[in-house]
Short mmCIF file of C-alpha atoms in Angstrom, two decimals:
data_model
loop_
_atom_site.label_atom_id
_atom_site.label_comp_id
_atom_site.label_asym_id
_atom_site.label_seq_id
_atom_site.Cartn_x
_atom_site.Cartn_y
_atom_site.Cartn_z
CA MET A 1 -28.76 -40.81 130.62
CA GLU A 2 -31.24 -43.13 132.32
CA LYS A 3 -32.85 -45.50 129.83
CA ASN A 4 -36.58 -45.62 129.29
CA TYR A 5 -38.67 -48.75 129.80
CA LYS A 6 -42.30 -49.83 129.80
CA MET A 7 -44.28 -49.68 133.04
CA ILE A 8 -47.83 -50.53 134.06
CA ALA A 9 -50.02 -48.49 136.40
CA LYS A 10 -52.87 -50.54 137.87
CA THR A 11 -56.15 -48.89 138.81
CA PHE A 12 -59.84 -49.50 139.52
CA PHE A 13 -62.50 -50.13 136.87
CA GLY A 14 -63.71 -46.79 135.45
CA PHE A 15 -60.56 -44.80 136.23
CA GLU A 16 -58.45 -45.89 133.23
CA GLU A 17 -59.00 -42.67 131.26
CA ILE A 18 -58.31 -40.30 134.13
CA LEU A 19 -55.18 -42.27 135.04
CA ALA A 20 -54.01 -42.01 131.41
CA LYS A 21 -54.61 -38.24 131.56
CA GLU A 22 -52.66 -37.99 134.83
CA LEU A 23 -49.75 -39.87 133.24
CA GLN A 24 -49.77 -37.63 130.15
CA GLN A 25 -49.78 -34.50 132.32
CA LEU A 26 -46.81 -35.87 134.30
CA GLY A 27 -44.90 -36.40 131.04
CA ALA A 28 -45.24 -40.15 130.41
CA GLN A 29 -44.61 -41.44 126.90
CA GLU A 30 -46.52 -44.04 124.85
CA VAL A 31 -49.53 -44.03 127.18
CA GLU A 32 -51.96 -46.88 126.37
CA ILE A 33 -55.22 -47.69 128.15
CA GLY A 34 -56.04 -51.29 129.12
CA THR A 35 -58.54 -52.87 131.52
CA ARG A 36 -57.95 -51.63 135.08
CA MET A 37 -54.49 -50.58 133.94
CA VAL A 38 -52.58 -48.09 131.81
CA SER A 39 -49.18 -48.85 130.28
CA PHE A 40 -46.61 -46.12 129.64
CA VAL A 41 -42.90 -45.52 129.06
CA GLY A 42 -40.53 -43.55 131.27
CA ASP A 43 -37.18 -43.73 133.07
CA LYS A 44 -36.29 -44.47 136.69
CA GLY A 45 -36.90 -40.85 137.75
CA PHE A 46 -40.32 -40.98 136.14
CA MET A 47 -41.10 -44.18 138.07
CA TYR A 48 -40.34 -42.30 141.31
CA LYS A 49 -42.47 -39.36 140.14
CA ALA A 50 -45.39 -41.63 139.17
CA ASN A 51 -45.42 -43.32 142.58
CA LEU A 52 -45.32 -39.98 144.38
CA SER A 53 -47.84 -38.14 142.22
CA LEU A 54 -50.50 -40.39 140.69
CA ARG A 55 -53.84 -40.10 142.49
CA THR A 56 -55.68 -42.91 140.70
CA ALA A 57 -52.92 -45.57 140.52
CA LEU A 58 -52.87 -48.55 142.89
CA LYS A 59 -49.46 -49.92 141.82
CA ILE A 60 -46.65 -49.11 139.42
CA LEU A 61 -45.18 -52.31 137.96
CA LYS A 62 -41.98 -52.64 135.94
CA PRO A 63 -42.26 -55.66 133.56
CA ILE A 64 -38.95 -57.52 133.18
CA TYR A 65 -39.85 -60.69 131.26
CA TYR A 66 -42.59 -62.20 129.09
CA PHE A 67 -43.04 -65.86 128.12
CA ARG A 68 -45.66 -68.45 127.21
CA ALA A 69 -46.87 -70.73 130.00
CA THR A 70 -49.30 -73.56 129.28
CA ASN A 71 -48.49 -75.86 132.21
CA GLU A 72 -46.41 -76.04 135.38
CA GLN A 73 -43.24 -77.13 133.50
CA SER A 74 -43.32 -74.17 131.10
CA LEU A 75 -44.09 -71.81 134.02
CA TYR A 76 -41.10 -73.13 136.01
CA LYS A 77 -38.83 -72.96 132.97
CA GLY A 78 -39.97 -69.43 132.11
CA ILE A 79 -39.28 -68.12 135.63
CA GLN A 80 -35.87 -69.84 135.55
CA GLY A 81 -35.15 -67.97 132.30
CA ILE A 82 -34.65 -64.76 134.32
CA ASP A 83 -31.28 -64.07 135.95
CA TRP A 84 -32.63 -63.40 139.44
CA SER A 85 -29.21 -62.45 140.84
CA GLN A 86 -29.75 -59.06 139.09
CA TYR A 87 -32.56 -58.33 141.53
CA LEU A 88 -31.95 -60.51 144.60
CA SER A 89 -29.09 -61.86 146.67
CA THR A 90 -29.03 -64.82 149.06
CA ARG A 91 -29.45 -62.33 151.92
CA THR A 92 -32.51 -60.51 150.56
CA THR A 93 -36.17 -61.46 150.95
CA PHE A 94 -38.95 -61.61 148.38
CA VAL A 95 -42.64 -62.30 147.94
CA ILE A 96 -44.70 -63.19 144.86
CA ASP A 97 -48.14 -61.73 144.05
CA THR A 98 -50.09 -63.48 141.30
CA THR A 99 -53.04 -62.66 139.07
CA VAL A 100 -54.33 -65.52 136.92
CA HIS A 101 -56.94 -65.48 134.11
CA SER A 102 -56.27 -68.86 132.52
CA ASP A 103 -57.77 -72.32 132.09
CA ASN A 104 -54.27 -73.78 132.37
CA PHE A 105 -53.79 -72.61 135.95
CA LYS A 106 -56.64 -72.80 138.43
CA HIS A 107 -54.99 -71.46 141.60
CA THR A 108 -52.94 -68.30 142.13
CA GLN A 109 -51.31 -69.95 145.14
CA PHE A 110 -50.00 -72.80 142.94
CA VAL A 111 -48.50 -70.29 140.47
CA ALA A 112 -46.80 -68.40 143.32
CA GLN A 113 -45.43 -71.63 144.81
CA LYS A 114 -44.07 -72.93 141.50
CA SER A 115 -42.48 -69.56 140.69
CA LYS A 116 -40.89 -69.39 144.15
CA ASP A 117 -39.41 -72.88 143.62
CA ALA A 118 -37.90 -71.78 140.28
CA ILE A 119 -36.21 -68.75 141.89
CA VAL A 120 -34.96 -70.64 144.93
CA ASP A 121 -33.65 -73.55 142.83
CA GLN A 122 -31.72 -71.13 140.61
CA PHE A 123 -29.96 -69.63 143.66
CA LYS A 124 -29.21 -73.02 145.20
CA ALA A 125 -27.63 -74.21 141.92
CA LYS A 126 -25.54 -71.02 141.54
CA PHE A 127 -24.60 -70.14 145.11
CA GLY A 128 -25.52 -73.11 147.29
CA GLU A 129 -27.78 -70.77 149.29
CA ARG A 130 -31.20 -69.24 148.75
CA PRO A 131 -33.10 -66.02 149.52
CA SER A 132 -36.06 -66.25 151.92
CA VAL A 133 -39.72 -65.49 151.40
CA GLU A 134 -41.06 -62.66 153.57
CA LYS A 135 -44.75 -61.85 153.17
CA ASP A 136 -45.10 -58.58 155.07
CA PHE A 137 -41.92 -56.57 154.51
CA PRO A 138 -39.99 -58.14 151.62
CA ASP A 139 -36.98 -56.51 149.95
CA LEU A 140 -38.47 -57.37 146.55
CA ARG A 141 -42.11 -57.76 145.57
CA ILE A 142 -42.53 -59.76 142.34
CA ASN A 143 -45.76 -59.65 140.35
CA ILE A 144 -46.73 -62.56 138.06
CA HIS A 145 -49.67 -62.04 135.70
CA ILE A 146 -50.99 -64.90 133.55
CA ASP A 147 -53.59 -64.12 130.90
CA ARG A 148 -54.56 -67.35 129.04
CA ASP A 149 -51.08 -68.62 128.08
CA GLN A 150 -49.19 -65.31 128.28
CA CYS A 151 -47.15 -64.77 131.42
CA SER A 152 -45.61 -61.42 132.38
CA VAL A 153 -43.21 -61.04 135.27
CA SER A 154 -42.87 -57.58 136.83
CA LEU A 155 -41.17 -55.92 139.76
CA ASP A 156 -43.62 -54.04 141.98
CA SER A 157 -42.12 -50.59 142.50
CA SER A 158 -44.82 -49.43 144.93
CA GLY A 159 -44.97 -52.12 147.61
CA ALA A 160 -48.13 -51.69 149.65
CA SER A 161 -51.02 -50.43 147.48
CA LEU A 162 -50.73 -46.71 146.66
CA HIS A 163 -54.11 -46.04 148.27
CA GLN A 164 -52.20 -46.31 151.56
CA ARG A 165 -51.22 -42.66 151.47
CA GLY A 166 -49.83 -42.57 155.00
CA TYR A 167 -52.13 -39.94 156.55
CA LYS A 168 -54.91 -42.20 157.80
CA THR A 169 -54.53 -43.57 161.32
CA ALA A 170 -58.21 -43.65 162.23
CA THR A 171 -61.05 -45.15 160.18
CA ASN A 172 -64.78 -45.72 160.59
CA ILE A 173 -67.06 -48.68 159.89
CA ALA A 174 -67.10 -48.26 156.11
CA PRO A 175 -64.11 -46.15 155.07
CA ILE A 176 -63.66 -45.20 151.43
CA ASN A 177 -60.44 -46.17 149.64
CA GLU A 178 -58.20 -43.13 148.97
CA VAL A 179 -57.74 -43.97 145.27
CA LEU A 180 -61.51 -44.39 144.88
CA ALA A 181 -62.05 -41.02 146.59
CA ALA A 182 -59.48 -39.27 144.36
CA GLY A 183 -60.92 -40.86 141.21
CA MET A 184 -64.47 -39.81 142.13
CA LEU A 185 -63.29 -36.24 142.71
CA MET A 186 -61.50 -36.15 139.36
CA LEU A 187 -64.49 -37.66 137.51
CA SER A 188 -66.67 -35.00 139.16
CA GLY A 189 -64.46 -32.30 137.63
CA TRP A 190 -63.18 -30.98 140.97
CA ASP A 191 -60.16 -28.73 140.30
CA GLY A 192 -60.01 -26.53 143.40
CA GLN A 193 -61.56 -23.51 141.71
CA GLY A 194 -64.48 -23.08 144.11
CA HIS A 195 -65.95 -24.06 147.48
CA PHE A 196 -66.11 -27.75 148.39
CA MET A 197 -68.14 -29.81 150.82
CA ASP A 198 -68.46 -33.42 152.00
CA PRO A 199 -71.63 -33.55 154.14
CA MET A 200 -71.04 -37.13 155.40
CA CYS A 201 -67.29 -37.02 155.77
CA GLY A 202 -66.62 -40.11 157.90
CA SER A 203 -62.88 -40.34 158.54
CA GLY A 204 -62.13 -37.44 156.15
CA THR A 205 -60.72 -39.26 153.12
CA ILE A 206 -62.66 -37.32 150.45
CA LEU A 207 -61.78 -34.02 152.19
CA ALA A 208 -58.06 -34.87 152.26
CA GLU A 209 -58.01 -35.93 148.62
CA ALA A 210 -59.99 -32.82 147.61
CA ALA A 211 -57.50 -30.52 149.35
CA MET A 212 -54.51 -32.29 147.78
CA ILE A 213 -56.05 -31.93 144.31
CA ALA A 214 -56.91 -28.26 144.96
CA CYS A 215 -53.35 -27.44 146.08
CA ASN A 216 -51.61 -29.80 143.64
CA ILE A 217 -49.97 -31.65 146.55
CA PRO A 218 -48.49 -35.01 145.46
CA ALA A 219 -50.88 -37.81 146.45
CA ASN A 220 -48.27 -39.91 148.26
CA ILE A 221 -46.24 -37.17 149.93
CA ASN A 222 -47.09 -38.58 153.40
CA ARG A 223 -46.19 -42.16 152.57
CA LYS A 224 -43.42 -43.72 154.63
CA GLU A 225 -41.86 -45.92 151.95
CA PHE A 226 -41.99 -47.32 148.43
CA ALA A 227 -40.71 -50.74 147.36
CA PHE A 228 -38.17 -49.23 144.93
CA GLU A 229 -36.20 -47.85 147.91
CA LYS A 230 -34.93 -51.40 148.51
CA TRP A 231 -33.95 -52.04 144.88
CA ASN A 232 -30.29 -52.45 143.85
CA ASP A 233 -30.43 -49.30 141.71
CA TRP A 234 -32.12 -47.05 144.32
CA ASP A 235 -30.99 -43.44 143.79
CA ASN A 236 -31.70 -41.36 146.87
CA GLU A 237 -30.37 -38.15 145.31
CA LEU A 238 -32.59 -38.50 142.24
CA PHE A 239 -35.62 -39.19 144.47
CA ASP A 240 -34.95 -36.02 146.54
CA GLN A 241 -34.57 -34.00 143.34
CA ILE A 242 -37.94 -35.22 142.06
CA MET A 243 -39.61 -34.66 145.43
CA ASN A 244 -38.29 -31.06 145.55
CA SER A 245 -39.46 -30.27 142.03
CA LEU A 246 -42.97 -31.61 142.86
CA MET A 247 -43.07 -29.55 146.07
CA LYS A 248 -42.37 -26.38 144.06
CA LYS A 249 -45.56 -26.98 142.06
CA ILE A 250 -47.87 -26.81 145.11
CA ARG A 251 -50.33 -23.94 144.65
CA GLU A 252 -52.41 -21.63 146.84
CA PHE A 253 -56.08 -22.36 147.53
CA HIS A 254 -58.50 -19.45 148.01
CA TYR A 255 -61.81 -21.15 148.81
CA THR A 256 -63.25 -23.29 151.62
CA ILE A 257 -63.33 -27.06 152.11
CA LYS A 258 -65.91 -28.17 154.68
CA GLY A 259 -66.80 -31.52 156.15
CA TYR A 260 -69.84 -32.49 158.23
CA ASP A 261 -70.62 -35.66 160.12
CA LYS A 262 -73.29 -36.23 162.71
CA ALA A 263 -71.18 -38.72 164.69
CA PRO A 264 -68.76 -37.04 167.17
CA SER A 265 -66.37 -40.03 166.87
CA ALA A 266 -66.19 -39.60 163.06
CA VAL A 267 -65.53 -35.87 163.41
CA GLN A 268 -62.62 -36.55 165.76
CA LYS A 269 -61.15 -39.23 163.47
CA ALA A 270 -61.47 -36.96 160.43
CA LYS A 271 -59.74 -34.09 162.27
CA ASP A 272 -56.89 -36.43 163.32
CA ASN A 273 -56.40 -37.70 159.76
CA ILE A 274 -56.51 -34.20 158.24
CA LYS A 275 -53.91 -33.05 160.79
CA ASN A 276 -51.70 -36.07 159.94
CA ALA A 277 -51.91 -35.06 156.29
CA ASN A 278 -50.86 -31.47 157.18
CA LEU A 279 -54.04 -30.21 155.54
CA ASP A 280 -55.81 -28.65 158.55
CA GLU A 281 -55.22 -25.09 157.28
CA TYR A 282 -57.46 -25.82 154.27
CA ILE A 283 -60.25 -27.91 155.85
CA THR A 284 -62.86 -27.27 158.54
CA ILE A 285 -64.83 -30.18 160.00
CA SER A 286 -67.87 -29.87 162.24
CA GLU A 287 -70.41 -32.09 163.94
CA GLN A 288 -73.58 -31.52 161.94
CA ASN A 289 -76.44 -33.58 160.54
CA PHE A 290 -76.54 -32.83 156.80
CA PHE A 291 -80.35 -33.09 156.85
CA ASP A 292 -80.54 -30.11 159.27
CA SER A 293 -78.00 -28.04 157.35
CA ALA A 294 -78.15 -25.37 154.66
CA LYS A 295 -75.64 -23.95 152.18
CA GLU A 296 -73.48 -21.32 153.85
CA ASN A 297 -71.38 -19.80 151.08
CA GLN A 298 -72.35 -17.55 148.18
CA GLY A 299 -71.62 -18.76 144.66
CA PRO A 300 -71.34 -22.33 143.37
CA LEU A 301 -70.67 -25.28 145.67
CA HIS A 302 -69.02 -28.58 144.66
CA MET A 303 -70.19 -31.50 146.82
CA VAL A 304 -68.87 -35.07 146.80
CA PHE A 305 -69.80 -37.70 149.39
CA ASN A 306 -70.13 -41.38 150.21
CA PRO A 307 -73.46 -42.01 151.98
CA PRO A 308 -74.07 -45.29 153.79
CA TYR A 309 -75.39 -48.12 151.60
CA GLY A 310 -76.92 -50.23 154.33
CA GLU A 311 -74.23 -52.86 153.78
CA ARG A 312 -72.48 -52.26 157.07
CA LEU A 313 -74.61 -49.55 158.66
CA ASP A 314 -78.15 -50.06 159.83
CA ILE A 315 -80.29 -47.27 158.33
CA GLN A 316 -83.77 -46.93 156.87
CA MET A 317 -82.70 -46.78 153.26
CA GLU A 318 -85.82 -45.36 151.63
CA ARG A 319 -86.23 -42.53 154.12
CA PHE A 320 -82.50 -41.78 154.20
CA TYR A 321 -82.15 -41.34 150.43
CA ARG A 322 -85.38 -39.33 150.25
CA GLU A 323 -83.90 -36.96 152.84
CA ILE A 324 -80.73 -36.59 150.74
CA GLY A 325 -82.90 -35.44 147.81
CA ASP A 326 -85.07 -33.14 149.96
CA THR A 327 -82.05 -31.48 151.62
CA LEU A 328 -80.34 -30.85 148.29
CA LYS A 329 -83.57 -29.44 146.78
CA GLN A 330 -84.51 -27.19 149.66
CA SER A 331 -81.19 -26.10 151.15
CA TYR A 332 -78.43 -26.32 148.54
CA PRO A 333 -79.12 -24.09 145.51
CA ASN A 334 -76.33 -23.58 142.97
CA THR A 335 -74.68 -26.87 143.96
CA ASN A 336 -73.23 -29.72 141.93
CA ALA A 337 -73.76 -32.74 144.21
CA TRP A 338 -72.05 -36.03 143.48
CA PHE A 339 -72.23 -39.19 145.54
CA ILE A 340 -71.44 -42.88 145.19
CA THR A 341 -73.77 -45.69 146.19
CA ALA A 342 -73.84 -49.45 145.76
CA ASN A 343 -77.53 -49.46 146.68
CA LEU A 344 -78.91 -48.89 143.18
CA GLU A 345 -82.47 -49.42 144.41
CA ALA A 346 -82.11 -46.54 146.90
CA LEU A 347 -81.39 -44.03 144.10
CA LYS A 348 -85.06 -44.16 143.12
CA PHE A 349 -85.99 -42.50 146.41
CA VAL A 350 -83.77 -39.42 145.97
CA GLY A 351 -86.61 -37.86 143.96
CA LEU A 352 -84.23 -36.02 141.61
CA LYS A 353 -83.05 -36.96 138.16
CA PRO A 354 -79.29 -37.47 138.01
CA SER A 355 -77.59 -35.62 135.16
CA ARG A 356 -74.80 -38.23 135.12
CA LYS A 357 -74.36 -41.84 136.23
CA ILE A 358 -70.94 -43.50 136.14
CA LYS A 359 -70.42 -47.19 136.87
CA LEU A 360 -67.67 -47.88 139.43
CA PHE A 361 -66.88 -50.51 142.05
CA ASN A 362 -66.50 -49.88 145.77
CA GLY A 363 -64.50 -52.94 146.75
CA SER A 364 -66.43 -55.85 145.26
CA LEU A 365 -69.71 -53.91 145.18
CA GLU A 366 -70.94 -52.54 141.87
CA ALA A 367 -71.75 -48.88 142.45
CA ARG A 368 -72.84 -45.70 140.68
CA LEU A 369 -71.31 -42.27 140.97
CA VAL A 370 -74.25 -39.93 140.38
CA LYS A 371 -74.47 -36.19 139.80
CA TYR A 372 -77.37 -33.93 140.76
CA GLU A 373 -77.34 -30.33 139.55
CA MET A 374 -79.14 -28.01 141.95
CA TYR A 375 -79.90 -24.69 140.29
CA GLU A 376 -80.39 -21.27 141.86
CA GLY A 377 -84.20 -21.24 141.97
CA SER A 378 -85.94 -23.77 139.75
CA LYS A 379 -84.57 -25.11 136.48
CA ARG A 380 -87.35 -23.40 134.55
CA THR A 381 -86.54 -20.00 136.10
CA LYS A 382 -82.91 -20.52 135.19
CA PHE A 383 -83.73 -21.03 131.53
CA GLN A 384 -86.18 -18.11 131.54
CA VAL A 385 -83.46 -15.86 132.96
CA ASN A 386 -81.02 -17.12 130.34
CA ASP A 387 -83.58 -16.56 127.57
CA SER A 388 -84.25 -13.01 128.72
CA ASP A 389 -80.51 -12.37 128.76
CA ASN A 390 -80.40 -13.29 125.09
CA GLU A 391 -83.28 -11.09 123.99
#
């Protein structure tokens, strides 16, 4: 039997609870929520499954050692306390990523350098040779996290951030991160049980993530590689077994997923990305200005989008956001519309009252995910109809 161990899934601010729920649904044990992270317990097979499946995780780390570090000597000594020959050989390459929240250490680069010296010196003393540092494609990615005087050393099982799903070859000026898109969709309650639309679809990220959620397709099915494939204990057979069992859980989708964009170049990029993700049977994308559009399907519509903020695109903010509100009011009855914006001032011009506001970050920008409920007819009529139903 594989033994269980503690792992850490890193995420964005605001997604901790949905990541914890994802982990519980996958079968993780001892799930605990932290800040921008969730810790859990599982075995090697579960680590593979978590990397393949989790939509809101950026990294899956496997902690291997904890110690107290108050200065460079105690840091060096602590790193030397690990038997690195368990994880590396003189022929393998490594890189160190550091996160530091401490008055004792001012620079992450210094921590990485000192830790590298400790590893290299250990090898030189034992074997007379040393492994090399390789920044882009290392055999082992080591994560060092210092919080005040507590240092944790982890192996990074993911490698490149898990938002790099592997389906995106073309992007626009301000693309949305795949993990951010998936988290927004999950916060919005999207579960694939209805029609979906992204009226400003850019390179198609929200559409792709929406289709994968709807069909229960593993988030990282299109990814070329994970860091754990280069580990000493890599088990190809176990990985294939887990992949096959996840593939059996893919489900049918009986509604429509539509994307609009007014820029022909964006439409083409979105179509290319959706095709790369093997999702083109579920998604239709057309060149269309949302402000000239109207709802096409009967029944409820779930809408999630990422309008421009004016950060990197030159638009008349006040008019643009007013038109979002007008279009939703006049042309999209029976629609739950969600969008994210870092332009908090612009929200005032939408002219509708959001029923929810959730604080998130888009990169370094503080943003809000807002929900507008568009009823069939006016809100008052809706309640009158409901009242008459109860008489």
